[in-house]
Tab-separated table of C-alpha atoms in Angstrom:
chain	number	residue	atom	x	y	z
A	441	ASP	CA	-0.271	8.955	14.162
A	442	ILE	CA	-3.515	8.831	12.189
A	443	GLN	CA	-5.469	5.618	12.719
A	444	MET	CA	-7.822	4.269	10.042
A	445	THR	CA	-10.737	2.153	11.241
A	446	GLN	CA	-12.340	0.170	8.436
A	447	SER	CA	-15.679	-1.635	8.583
A	448	PRO	CA	-16.990	-4.202	8.162
A	449	ALA	CA	-14.127	-6.683	8.411
A	450	SER	CA	-15.966	-9.055	6.114
A	451	LEU	CA	-18.958	-8.864	3.828
A	452	SER	CA	-20.918	-11.300	1.713
A	453	ALA	CA	-22.916	-9.890	-1.196
A	454	SER	CA	-25.197	-11.305	-3.874
A	455	LEU	CA	-24.665	-10.763	-7.583
A	456	GLY	CA	-25.918	-7.288	-8.514
A	457	GLU	CA	-26.141	-6.103	-4.917
A	458	THR	CA	-24.899	-2.672	-3.882
A	459	ILE	CA	-22.376	-2.685	-1.065
A	460	SER	CA	-20.561	-0.071	0.992
A	461	ILE	CA	-17.349	-0.170	2.966
A	462	GLU	CA	-16.572	2.518	5.520
A	463	CYS	CA	-13.345	4.058	6.720
A	464	LEU	CA	-13.045	6.358	9.736
A	465	ALA	CA	-9.927	8.435	10.303
A	466	SER	CA	-8.840	9.381	13.827
A	467	GLU	CA	-8.506	12.990	12.646
A	468	GLY	CA	-9.391	14.977	9.548
A	469	ILE	CA	-7.471	13.924	6.433
A	470	SER	CA	-8.761	16.481	3.910
A	471	SER	CA	-9.878	13.812	1.422
A	472	TYR	CA	-6.368	12.388	1.049
A	473	LEU	CA	-7.978	8.973	1.003
A	474	ALA	CA	-7.437	6.096	-1.427
A	475	TRP	CA	-9.069	2.697	-1.836
A	476	TYR	CA	-7.278	-0.420	-3.036
A	477	GLN	CA	-8.471	-3.853	-4.124
A	478	GLN	CA	-6.310	-6.914	-3.550
A	479	LYS	CA	-7.035	-10.348	-4.977
A	480	PRO	CA	-5.487	-13.522	-3.491
A	481	GLY	CA	-1.785	-13.807	-4.263
A	482	LYS	CA	-1.703	-10.451	-6.038
A	483	SER	CA	-0.507	-6.969	-5.173
A	484	PRO	CA	-2.980	-4.204	-4.300
A	485	GLN	CA	-4.503	-2.187	-7.142
A	486	LEU	CA	-5.579	1.444	-6.828
A	487	LEU	CA	-9.314	1.984	-7.293
A	488	ILE	CA	-10.115	5.435	-5.931
A	489	TYR	CA	-7.940	8.412	-4.929
A	490	GLY	CA	-8.687	11.819	-3.509
A	491	ALA	CA	-11.700	10.203	-1.825
A	492	ASN	CA	-13.845	10.230	-4.972
A	493	SER	CA	-11.665	10.126	-8.132
A	494	LEU	CA	-11.803	6.910	-10.138
A	495	GLN	CA	-8.431	5.527	-11.224
A	496	ALA	CA	-8.109	4.983	-14.987
A	497	GLY	CA	-9.391	1.610	-16.085
A	498	VAL	CA	-11.486	0.955	-12.974
A	499	PRO	CA	-15.140	0.086	-13.694
A	500	SER	CA	-17.639	2.859	-13.041
A	501	ARG	CA	-19.607	0.695	-10.594
A	502	PHE	CA	-16.913	1.652	-8.054
A	503	SER	CA	-17.293	5.035	-6.401
A	504	GLY	CA	-15.938	6.844	-3.366
A	505	SER	CA	-17.279	9.573	-1.163
A	506	GLY	CA	-16.690	11.304	2.126
A	507	SER	CA	-14.903	14.175	3.788
A	508	GLY	CA	-13.275	15.104	7.059
A	509	THR	CA	-12.887	11.860	8.961
A	510	GLN	CA	-15.540	9.652	7.288
A	511	TYR	CA	-15.176	7.983	3.915
A	512	SER	CA	-16.848	5.171	2.017
A	513	LEU	CA	-16.387	2.955	-1.006
A	514	LYS	CA	-19.480	1.820	-2.887
A	515	ILE	CA	-19.808	-0.969	-5.416
A	516	SER	CA	-23.112	-0.378	-7.180
A	517	SER	CA	-23.624	-3.844	-8.624
A	518	MET	CA	-21.556	-6.693	-7.199
A	519	GLN	CA	-19.804	-8.800	-9.835
A	520	PRO	CA	-17.890	-12.085	-9.349
A	521	GLU	CA	-14.595	-10.384	-10.172
A	522	ASP	CA	-15.127	-7.940	-7.280
A	523	GLU	CA	-14.347	-10.623	-4.717
A	524	GLY	CA	-11.222	-9.787	-2.779
A	525	ASP	CA	-9.836	-7.644	-0.003
A	526	TYR	CA	-10.316	-3.890	0.099
A	527	PHE	CA	-8.156	-1.394	1.978
A	528	CYS	CA	-8.432	2.317	2.590
A	529	GLN	CA	-5.302	4.449	2.997
A	530	GLN	CA	-4.717	7.990	4.197
A	531	SER	CA	-1.824	10.059	2.853
A	532	TYR	CA	-2.488	13.300	4.762
A	533	LYS	CA	0.150	12.682	7.403
A	534	PHE	CA	2.517	9.928	6.408
A	535	TRP	CA	0.661	6.812	5.260
A	536	THR	CA	-1.719	4.511	7.123
A	537	PHE	CA	-3.943	1.712	5.906
A	538	GLY	CA	-7.254	0.498	7.248
A	539	GLY	CA	-7.490	-3.053	8.523
A	540	GLY	CA	-9.180	-4.325	5.379
A	541	THR	CA	-12.546	-5.744	4.303
A	542	LYS	CA	-12.920	-9.209	2.824
A	543	LEU	CA	-15.673	-9.180	0.191
A	544	GLU	CA	-17.165	-12.459	-0.959
A	545	LEU	CA	-19.897	-13.383	-3.402
A	546	LYS	CA	-22.856	-15.002	-1.703
B	1066	GLU	CA	4.389	-0.276	-19.289
B	1067	VAL	CA	5.193	0.500	-15.668
B	1068	GLN	CA	7.003	-2.362	-13.965
B	1069	LEU	CA	8.302	-2.744	-10.433
B	1070	VAL	CA	10.169	-5.974	-9.702
B	1071	GLU	CA	11.291	-6.789	-6.171
B	1072	SER	CA	14.098	-9.191	-5.305
B	1073	GLY	CA	16.307	-10.205	-2.408
B	1074	GLY	CA	13.814	-11.895	-0.128
B	1075	GLY	CA	14.293	-15.179	1.665
B	1076	LEU	CA	14.730	-16.885	4.999
B	1077	VAL	CA	16.877	-15.078	7.548
B	1078	GLN	CA	17.595	-15.652	11.239
B	1079	PRO	CA	16.437	-13.187	13.886
B	1080	GLY	CA	18.960	-10.409	14.451
B	1081	ARG	CA	20.459	-10.754	10.981
B	1082	SER	CA	20.231	-8.388	7.997
B	1083	LEU	CA	18.720	-8.513	4.539
B	1084	LYS	CA	18.620	-6.069	1.642
B	1085	LEU	CA	15.696	-5.881	-0.749
B	1086	SER	CA	15.851	-4.361	-4.219
B	1087	CYS	CA	13.175	-3.049	-6.550
B	1088	ALA	CA	13.941	-2.551	-10.240
B	1089	ALA	CA	11.739	0.028	-11.937
B	1090	SER	CA	11.013	0.469	-15.629
B	1091	GLY	CA	8.472	2.061	-17.927
B	1092	PHE	CA	8.474	5.493	-16.251
B	1093	THR	CA	10.850	8.270	-15.210
B	1094	PHE	CA	11.946	6.836	-11.876
B	1095	SER	CA	13.549	10.051	-10.619
B	1096	ASN	CA	10.208	11.893	-10.831
B	1097	TYR	CA	8.515	9.700	-8.238
B	1098	TYR	CA	8.572	9.172	-4.520
B	1099	MET	CA	8.979	5.479	-3.776
B	1100	ALA	CA	7.741	3.406	-0.871
B	1101	TRP	CA	7.946	-0.011	0.711
B	1102	VAL	CA	4.764	-1.572	2.108
B	1103	ARG	CA	4.586	-4.952	3.822
B	1104	GLN	CA	1.882	-7.495	4.500
B	1105	ALA	CA	2.277	-10.195	7.127
B	1106	PRO	CA	0.654	-13.538	6.223
B	1107	LYS	CA	-3.145	-13.225	6.220
B	1108	LYS	CA	-2.867	-9.672	7.592
B	1109	GLY	CA	-3.360	-6.127	6.360
B	1110	LEU	CA	-1.018	-3.639	4.750
B	1111	GLU	CA	1.607	-1.702	6.699
B	1112	TRP	CA	3.614	1.189	5.289
B	1113	VAL	CA	7.333	0.634	5.988
B	1114	ALA	CA	9.337	3.439	4.355
B	1115	THR	CA	9.193	6.248	1.803
B	1116	ILE	CA	11.931	8.165	0.011
B	1117	SER	CA	11.733	11.439	-1.868
B	1118	THR	CA	12.627	11.828	-5.529
B	1119	SER	CA	16.220	12.854	-4.878
B	1120	GLY	CA	16.664	10.620	-1.863
B	1121	SER	CA	17.254	13.571	0.453
B	1122	ARG	CA	14.184	12.862	2.578
B	1123	THR	CA	13.205	9.524	4.091
B	1124	TYR	CA	10.263	8.572	6.270
B	1125	TYR	CA	9.645	5.565	8.540
B	1126	PRO	CA	7.022	4.417	11.039
B	1127	ASP	CA	8.194	3.784	14.599
B	1128	SER	CA	7.998	0.007	14.067
B	1129	VAL	CA	11.078	0.009	11.797
B	1130	LYS	CA	12.785	3.349	12.516
B	1131	GLY	CA	16.464	2.819	13.331
B	1132	ARG	CA	16.479	-0.709	11.881
B	1133	PHE	CA	15.422	-0.206	8.241
B	1134	THR	CA	16.988	2.151	5.688
B	1135	ILE	CA	15.419	3.051	2.371
B	1136	SER	CA	17.631	4.292	-0.447
B	1137	ARG	CA	17.529	4.747	-4.194
B	1138	ASP	CA	19.822	4.950	-7.200
B	1139	ASN	CA	18.128	7.091	-9.831
B	1140	ALA	CA	20.809	6.285	-12.411
B	1141	LYS	CA	19.879	2.612	-12.102
B	1142	SER	CA	16.135	3.167	-11.561
B	1143	SER	CA	16.424	1.086	-8.432
B	1144	LEU	CA	15.016	1.226	-4.926
B	1145	TYR	CA	16.459	-0.555	-1.903
B	1146	LEU	CA	15.482	-1.499	1.629
B	1147	GLN	CA	18.249	-2.418	4.038
B	1148	MET	CA	16.739	-4.330	6.947
B	1149	ASN	CA	18.865	-4.824	10.063
B	1150	SER	CA	18.187	-6.469	13.435
B	1151	LEU	CA	15.354	-8.430	11.927
B	1152	LYS	CA	12.594	-9.756	14.180
B	1153	SER	CA	10.035	-12.498	13.676
B	1154	GLU	CA	7.359	-9.817	13.364
B	1155	ASP	CA	9.114	-8.521	10.230
B	1156	THR	CA	8.016	-11.692	8.421
B	1157	ALA	CA	5.912	-10.478	5.522
B	1158	THR	CA	5.603	-9.950	1.800
B	1159	TYR	CA	7.326	-6.676	0.951
B	1160	TYR	CA	6.014	-4.556	-1.913
B	1161	CYS	CA	7.617	-1.550	-3.536
B	1162	ALA	CA	5.234	1.095	-4.812
B	1163	ARG	CA	5.461	4.478	-6.451
B	1164	HIS	CA	3.659	7.740	-5.726
B	1165	MET	CA	4.088	11.127	-7.324
B	1166	TYR	CA	4.195	13.106	-4.097
B	1167	THR	CA	3.660	12.610	-0.357
B	1168	THR	CA	-0.111	13.115	-0.553
B	1169	ASP	CA	-0.597	11.041	-3.702
B	1170	PRO	CA	-1.825	7.438	-3.712
B	1171	PHE	CA	0.393	4.474	-4.477
B	1172	ASP	CA	-0.620	3.973	-8.096
B	1173	TYR	CA	1.649	1.081	-9.092
B	1174	TRP	CA	2.898	-1.789	-6.965
B	1175	GLY	CA	5.387	-4.570	-7.540
B	1176	GLN	CA	4.460	-8.226	-7.240
B	1177	GLY	CA	6.070	-8.496	-3.814
B	1178	VAL	CA	8.899	-10.500	-2.263
B	1179	MET	CA	8.623	-12.741	0.778
B	1180	VAL	CA	10.838	-12.262	3.829
B	1181	THR	CA	10.738	-14.906	6.550
B	1182	VAL	CA	12.529	-14.247	9.827
B	1183	SER	CA	12.958	-17.495	11.717
B	1184	SER	CA	15.616	-19.550	13.428
């Protein structure tokens, strides 16, 4: 099974700050990597797919990068509405999620 | 507008069964793989089951294999999850989600339904 190790587990950022969240796969996943945002009491929403493709309707301050086993999500200018939990997911071999990152506004 | 609406959750005793449903609308249901994903309280996401477009192929992680069965009725645009021999660790919010193919992301999710396994 492919394991996804996500870091950090929690993060506090100031308004306008640039933040990054990392995801490490236990083996190569050929960029079959997605990022989701989940707000309290809501279902997850797709942000990024294919490691670096922005889902329609997602603000351009979100971006993804990476290859092989290492991937990252960047938010270029933290906004209040970006608070929430973020999860990575691989779909190369079955489907596995990272443990999540809780992002808060400082 | 794509909509996925789960139902069938509730409180169930350990060892008993429960069947969840997901009603889909706003897209051609038979063109999509469908999945169930769960989230225990205050925890992360765990993939639970996936079914192919025709229903001929199903996939499960070891944690539920042999106890859970995913199925679909394309004529009714409905997805199901039959959960047997339930354990306390199955307590979670269960989401249905769609994806175009095995390697595609889950691009739409339902609002979720809560399942509590407790005596």
